[in-house]
Amino acid sequence: MAAPARPHIDVHRGGDRLKTRVSWLNSKHSFSFGQHYDPDNTHHGILLVNNDDVVLPGEGFDTHPHRDMEIVTWVLSGSLVHQDSIGNSGVIYPGLAQRMSAGSGILHSERNDSWRISNADTHSEPVHFIQMWVPPDEPGIAPGYQQLEVADQLDNGDLLPIASGMQRHSGETAIAIHNKHAALHVTRLHPGRSVVLPDAPFLHVFVARGEASLEGTGTLYEGDAVRLSNSGGQRLESAVGAEVLVWEMHARIGGAA
């Protein structure tokens, strides 16, 4: 009988992330992305992209294509307008979970110009959001879109599944992704509160805002991430409050865990 794999914890500091900066965009990449390629940093588990983006008002990503990818967007502040080639159009804001399945092919845009579709006055607030990509179970599925308001459920400070393809989250508060091996959890940790990480072959813990402390790791600051393998059950807490995204993954790129 093979010995069980040893737990592994790898801390990645926010300041070490790859960066793309232009006049309207400040983007920080947890993994290789675009012109930034590091063969030793392409993914963790099945998480391929974890981009931390700030887009100025009136700017954004114009219409561009995607294929065979589950794309989850989580807005931290401000608002982001999504429009796509299958007829979806809407404003994503804090507390609204959103998923786009690129499937056999889709075109979409993401811009910080909500006044254009709401007939409101222009605003001066940047939009700050995290965008995450995981591959689907099967290529060539029909493109799709889903969003769900989860702000009220987050108020209690628990670890809430907000996007999942796992059977055990069926019927819970979560948008569906087409990958049965993965789930994204979010917690808005209240000062002095704690949550326990799920057990999984792969976990990706990202501090989107505030500061948190992970058992066995120490203090994590905004932008820091922890990649765990063959682990789980650690306690995550915060003395000052934090918003943390946790990917639970039971497979890796190229096969099962």
Tab-separated table of C-alpha atoms in Angstrom:
chain	number	residue	atom	x	y	z
A	1	MET	CA	0.000	0.000	0.000
A	2	ALA	CA	1.363	3.404	-1.001
A	3	ALA	CA	2.074	5.855	1.794
A	4	PRO	CA	-0.339	8.820	1.898
A	5	ALA	CA	0.964	11.954	0.239
A	6	ARG	CA	2.439	14.484	2.611
A	7	PRO	CA	0.688	17.800	3.153
A	8	HIS	CA	2.414	20.735	1.482
A	9	ILE	CA	1.910	24.463	2.088
A	10	ASP	CA	3.343	27.081	-0.260
A	11	VAL	CA	2.909	30.797	0.562
A	12	HIS	CA	2.954	33.315	-2.310
A	13	ARG	CA	3.202	36.959	-1.308
A	14	GLY	CA	1.134	39.546	-3.121
A	15	GLY	CA	4.120	41.715	-3.950
A	16	ASP	CA	5.741	38.885	-5.903
A	17	ARG	CA	2.886	38.501	-8.391
A	18	LEU	CA	3.342	39.097	-12.111
A	19	LYS	CA	1.951	42.487	-13.112
A	20	THR	CA	0.354	44.162	-16.120
A	21	ARG	CA	0.019	47.930	-15.892
A	22	VAL	CA	-1.296	50.280	-18.562
A	23	SER	CA	-3.010	53.660	-18.324
A	24	TRP	CA	-6.410	52.195	-17.416
A	25	LEU	CA	-5.549	48.821	-15.870
A	26	ASN	CA	-3.609	47.552	-12.867
A	27	SER	CA	-3.622	43.752	-13.052
A	28	LYS	CA	-1.778	41.320	-10.801
A	29	HIS	CA	-1.521	37.683	-11.837
A	30	SER	CA	-1.127	34.771	-9.428
A	31	PHE	CA	-0.185	32.479	-12.337
A	32	SER	CA	1.355	32.852	-15.796
A	33	PHE	CA	-0.914	35.051	-17.903
A	34	GLY	CA	-0.703	36.824	-21.254
A	35	GLN	CA	2.836	37.937	-21.984
A	36	HIS	CA	3.941	36.788	-18.523
A	37	TYR	CA	5.043	33.152	-18.651
A	38	ASP	CA	6.785	31.172	-15.955
A	39	PRO	CA	6.914	27.417	-16.665
A	40	ASP	CA	7.051	26.764	-12.925
A	41	ASN	CA	3.928	28.822	-12.207
A	42	THR	CA	1.136	27.889	-14.614
A	43	HIS	CA	-1.602	26.599	-12.268
A	44	HIS	CA	-2.463	24.972	-8.957
A	45	GLY	CA	-4.820	22.022	-9.010
A	46	ILE	CA	-7.147	23.039	-11.825
A	47	LEU	CA	-7.011	26.789	-11.130
A	48	LEU	CA	-5.378	28.405	-14.165
A	49	VAL	CA	-6.038	32.094	-13.585
A	50	ASN	CA	-6.426	34.233	-10.470
A	51	ASN	CA	-6.217	37.827	-11.687
A	52	ASP	CA	-6.596	40.791	-9.333
A	53	ASP	CA	-7.739	43.691	-11.542
A	54	VAL	CA	-8.440	47.390	-11.033
A	55	VAL	CA	-10.032	49.171	-14.020
A	56	LEU	CA	-10.563	52.926	-14.244
A	57	PRO	CA	-14.006	54.437	-15.015
A	58	GLY	CA	-15.019	54.387	-18.666
A	59	GLU	CA	-12.397	51.752	-19.468
A	60	GLY	CA	-12.221	47.991	-19.652
A	61	PHE	CA	-11.774	44.911	-21.770
A	62	ASP	CA	-13.416	45.332	-25.168
A	63	THR	CA	-15.077	42.432	-26.965
A	64	HIS	CA	-12.775	39.407	-27.107
A	65	PRO	CA	-13.165	35.626	-27.483
A	66	HIS	CA	-12.935	32.702	-25.045
A	67	ARG	CA	-13.332	28.967	-25.509
A	68	ASP	CA	-13.569	25.926	-23.198
A	69	MET	CA	-13.155	27.770	-19.905
A	70	GLU	CA	-15.271	28.376	-16.796
A	71	ILE	CA	-14.708	32.021	-15.855
A	72	VAL	CA	-15.834	33.222	-12.402
A	73	THR	CA	-15.805	36.942	-11.561
A	74	TRP	CA	-16.016	38.344	-8.029
A	75	VAL	CA	-16.246	42.127	-7.608
A	76	LEU	CA	-14.734	43.637	-4.460
A	77	SER	CA	-15.691	47.281	-5.056
A	78	GLY	CA	-17.265	49.316	-7.817
A	79	SER	CA	-19.195	47.756	-10.688
A	80	LEU	CA	-18.383	45.855	-13.868
A	81	VAL	CA	-20.580	45.654	-16.967
A	82	HIS	CA	-20.689	42.260	-18.704
A	83	GLN	CA	-22.019	41.828	-22.251
A	84	ASP	CA	-21.665	38.728	-24.424
A	85	SER	CA	-22.520	37.244	-27.803
A	86	ILE	CA	-25.297	34.999	-26.459
A	87	GLY	CA	-27.339	37.976	-25.308
A	88	ASN	CA	-26.396	38.434	-21.667
A	89	SER	CA	-25.925	41.951	-20.337
A	90	GLY	CA	-25.713	43.115	-16.754
A	91	VAL	CA	-23.832	44.841	-13.980
A	92	ILE	CA	-21.710	42.799	-11.562
A	93	TYR	CA	-21.237	44.342	-8.117
A	94	PRO	CA	-20.008	43.239	-4.655
A	95	GLY	CA	-21.982	40.276	-3.369
A	96	LEU	CA	-23.049	39.098	-6.830
A	97	ALA	CA	-21.373	35.863	-7.965
A	98	GLN	CA	-21.028	35.516	-11.740
A	99	ARG	CA	-19.947	32.686	-14.030
A	100	MET	CA	-19.496	32.569	-17.792
A	101	SER	CA	-19.017	29.216	-19.525
A	102	ALA	CA	-17.093	29.889	-22.730
A	103	GLY	CA	-17.786	26.383	-24.034
A	104	SER	CA	-17.653	26.032	-27.822
A	105	GLY	CA	-16.922	29.745	-28.124
A	106	ILE	CA	-18.177	33.088	-26.877
A	107	LEU	CA	-17.390	36.789	-27.259
A	108	HIS	CA	-17.710	39.139	-24.309
A	109	SER	CA	-16.676	42.513	-22.931
A	110	GLU	CA	-16.127	43.761	-19.382
A	111	ARG	CA	-16.111	47.483	-18.758
A	112	ASN	CA	-16.391	49.975	-15.916
A	113	ASP	CA	-19.185	52.029	-17.478
A	114	SER	CA	-22.431	51.045	-15.809
A	115	TRP	CA	-23.925	54.470	-16.521
A	116	ARG	CA	-24.109	53.492	-20.205
A	117	ILE	CA	-26.817	50.890	-19.599
A	118	SER	CA	-28.543	52.423	-16.570
A	119	ASN	CA	-28.927	56.038	-17.750
A	120	ALA	CA	-27.204	57.183	-14.560
A	121	ASP	CA	-24.584	59.876	-14.138
A	122	THR	CA	-20.991	58.910	-14.848
A	123	HIS	CA	-18.974	57.888	-11.799
A	124	SER	CA	-15.321	58.224	-10.816
A	125	GLU	CA	-14.906	54.935	-8.934
A	126	PRO	CA	-12.524	52.260	-10.224
A	127	VAL	CA	-13.797	48.685	-10.224
A	128	HIS	CA	-11.729	46.134	-8.309
A	129	PHE	CA	-12.434	42.486	-9.071
A	130	ILE	CA	-10.928	39.012	-9.013
A	131	GLN	CA	-11.307	36.843	-12.094
A	132	MET	CA	-10.647	33.111	-11.904
A	133	TRP	CA	-10.519	30.451	-14.637
A	134	VAL	CA	-10.867	26.677	-14.418
A	135	PRO	CA	-11.294	24.253	-17.338
A	136	PRO	CA	-14.620	22.449	-17.850
A	137	ASP	CA	-15.052	18.687	-17.565
A	138	GLU	CA	-15.837	18.452	-21.277
A	139	PRO	CA	-14.811	20.614	-24.231
A	140	GLY	CA	-17.296	22.104	-26.657
A	141	ILE	CA	-20.288	22.512	-24.335
A	142	ALA	CA	-22.883	25.171	-25.089
A	143	PRO	CA	-21.782	28.604	-23.862
A	144	GLY	CA	-23.673	29.841	-20.824
A	145	TYR	CA	-23.987	32.470	-18.136
A	146	GLN	CA	-25.207	32.550	-14.534
A	147	GLN	CA	-25.245	35.056	-11.692
A	148	LEU	CA	-26.524	34.920	-8.136
A	149	GLU	CA	-26.867	37.436	-5.305
A	150	VAL	CA	-25.166	36.031	-2.176
A	151	ALA	CA	-24.445	39.145	-0.081
A	152	ASP	CA	-26.957	38.308	2.655
A	153	GLN	CA	-25.544	34.797	3.133
A	154	LEU	CA	-22.021	36.218	3.485
A	155	ASP	CA	-22.974	38.492	6.350
A	156	ASN	CA	-22.609	35.749	8.978
A	157	GLY	CA	-18.889	35.364	8.232
A	158	ASP	CA	-19.039	31.653	7.367
A	159	LEU	CA	-17.196	29.970	4.497
A	160	LEU	CA	-19.843	30.002	1.748
A	161	PRO	CA	-19.695	28.021	-1.507
A	162	ILE	CA	-20.528	30.528	-4.250
A	163	ALA	CA	-19.521	28.585	-7.383
A	164	SER	CA	-19.354	24.815	-7.584
A	165	GLY	CA	-19.620	21.800	-9.820
A	166	MET	CA	-19.436	19.357	-6.899
A	167	GLN	CA	-22.434	17.157	-6.187
A	168	ARG	CA	-22.426	17.902	-2.460
A	169	HIS	CA	-23.134	21.583	-3.129
A	170	SER	CA	-26.204	20.838	-5.254
A	171	GLY	CA	-29.072	22.910	-3.914
A	172	GLU	CA	-26.864	25.156	-1.817
A	173	THR	CA	-26.195	28.830	-2.469
A	174	ALA	CA	-23.834	28.519	-5.409
A	175	ILE	CA	-23.725	29.192	-9.101
A	176	ALA	CA	-22.933	26.084	-11.136
A	177	ILE	CA	-19.625	25.540	-12.888
A	178	HIS	CA	-19.020	22.721	-15.332
A	179	ASN	CA	-16.271	21.027	-13.350
A	180	LYS	CA	-17.312	18.356	-10.863
A	181	HIS	CA	-13.954	18.512	-9.077
A	182	ALA	CA	-13.992	22.154	-7.961
A	183	ALA	CA	-15.758	24.679	-5.748
A	184	LEU	CA	-15.077	28.308	-4.894
A	185	HIS	CA	-15.828	29.386	-1.315
A	186	VAL	CA	-15.838	32.969	-0.003
A	187	THR	CA	-15.736	34.249	3.550
A	188	ARG	CA	-16.083	37.785	4.813
A	189	LEU	CA	-14.351	37.121	8.098
A	190	HIS	CA	-15.485	39.283	10.989
A	191	PRO	CA	-12.783	40.397	13.451
A	192	GLY	CA	-12.214	37.663	15.961
A	193	ARG	CA	-14.111	35.041	13.931
A	194	SER	CA	-12.663	31.958	12.235
A	195	VAL	CA	-13.548	29.342	9.623
A	196	VAL	CA	-12.100	25.899	8.886
A	197	LEU	CA	-10.734	25.028	5.457
A	198	PRO	CA	-12.246	22.022	3.669
A	199	ASP	CA	-10.160	18.891	3.156
A	200	ALA	CA	-8.987	18.520	-0.449
A	201	PRO	CA	-6.018	17.381	-2.515
A	202	PHE	CA	-5.600	21.021	-3.626
A	203	LEU	CA	-6.634	24.281	-1.955
A	204	HIS	CA	-5.940	27.838	-3.093
A	205	VAL	CA	-6.481	30.473	-0.389
A	206	PHE	CA	-6.408	34.091	-1.580
A	207	VAL	CA	-6.715	37.126	0.696
A	208	ALA	CA	-8.653	39.578	-1.444
A	209	ARG	CA	-8.996	42.247	1.275
A	210	GLY	CA	-7.785	42.766	4.819
A	211	GLU	CA	-5.520	40.469	6.813
A	212	ALA	CA	-5.950	36.897	7.965
A	213	SER	CA	-4.008	34.249	9.818
A	214	LEU	CA	-3.897	30.654	8.608
A	215	GLU	CA	-3.049	27.931	11.106
A	216	GLY	CA	0.503	26.726	10.506
A	217	THR	CA	1.293	29.600	8.157
A	218	GLY	CA	1.058	32.914	9.990
A	219	THR	CA	-0.249	36.296	8.925
A	220	LEU	CA	-1.452	36.775	5.359
A	221	TYR	CA	-1.902	40.230	3.901
A	222	GLU	CA	-4.028	41.552	1.054
A	223	GLY	CA	-2.906	39.889	-2.178
A	224	ASP	CA	-1.199	36.959	-0.465
A	225	ALA	CA	-2.102	33.410	-1.472
A	226	VAL	CA	-1.461	29.981	-0.017
A	227	ARG	CA	-1.353	26.860	-2.172
A	228	LEU	CA	-2.019	23.712	-0.179
A	229	SER	CA	-1.728	20.102	-1.336
A	230	ASN	CA	-3.110	17.036	0.447
A	231	SER	CA	-4.307	19.256	3.226
A	232	GLY	CA	-7.288	20.938	4.832
A	233	GLY	CA	-8.843	21.393	8.239
A	234	GLN	CA	-6.693	24.410	9.111
A	235	ARG	CA	-8.348	27.297	10.882
A	236	LEU	CA	-8.439	30.676	9.140
A	237	GLU	CA	-9.080	33.730	11.307
A	238	SER	CA	-8.721	37.480	11.283
A	239	ALA	CA	-8.187	40.081	13.984
A	240	VAL	CA	-9.147	43.007	11.741
A	241	GLY	CA	-11.525	41.488	9.172
A	242	ALA	CA	-10.832	40.009	5.751
A	243	GLU	CA	-12.424	38.789	2.555
A	244	VAL	CA	-10.891	35.487	1.464
A	245	LEU	CA	-11.486	33.298	-1.615
A	246	VAL	CA	-10.859	29.558	-1.229
A	247	TRP	CA	-10.787	27.130	-4.153
A	248	GLU	CA	-11.388	23.525	-3.139
A	249	MET	CA	-10.125	21.170	-5.873
A	250	HIS	CA	-10.176	17.401	-6.153
A	251	ALA	CA	-8.263	17.147	-9.415
A	252	ARG	CA	-5.350	18.775	-11.177
A	253	ILE	CA	-4.623	19.776	-14.752
A	254	GLY	CA	-4.086	16.596	-16.722
A	255	GLY	CA	-5.989	14.201	-14.493
A	256	ALA	CA	-7.380	13.230	-11.133
A	257	ALA	CA	-5.654	14.101	-7.874
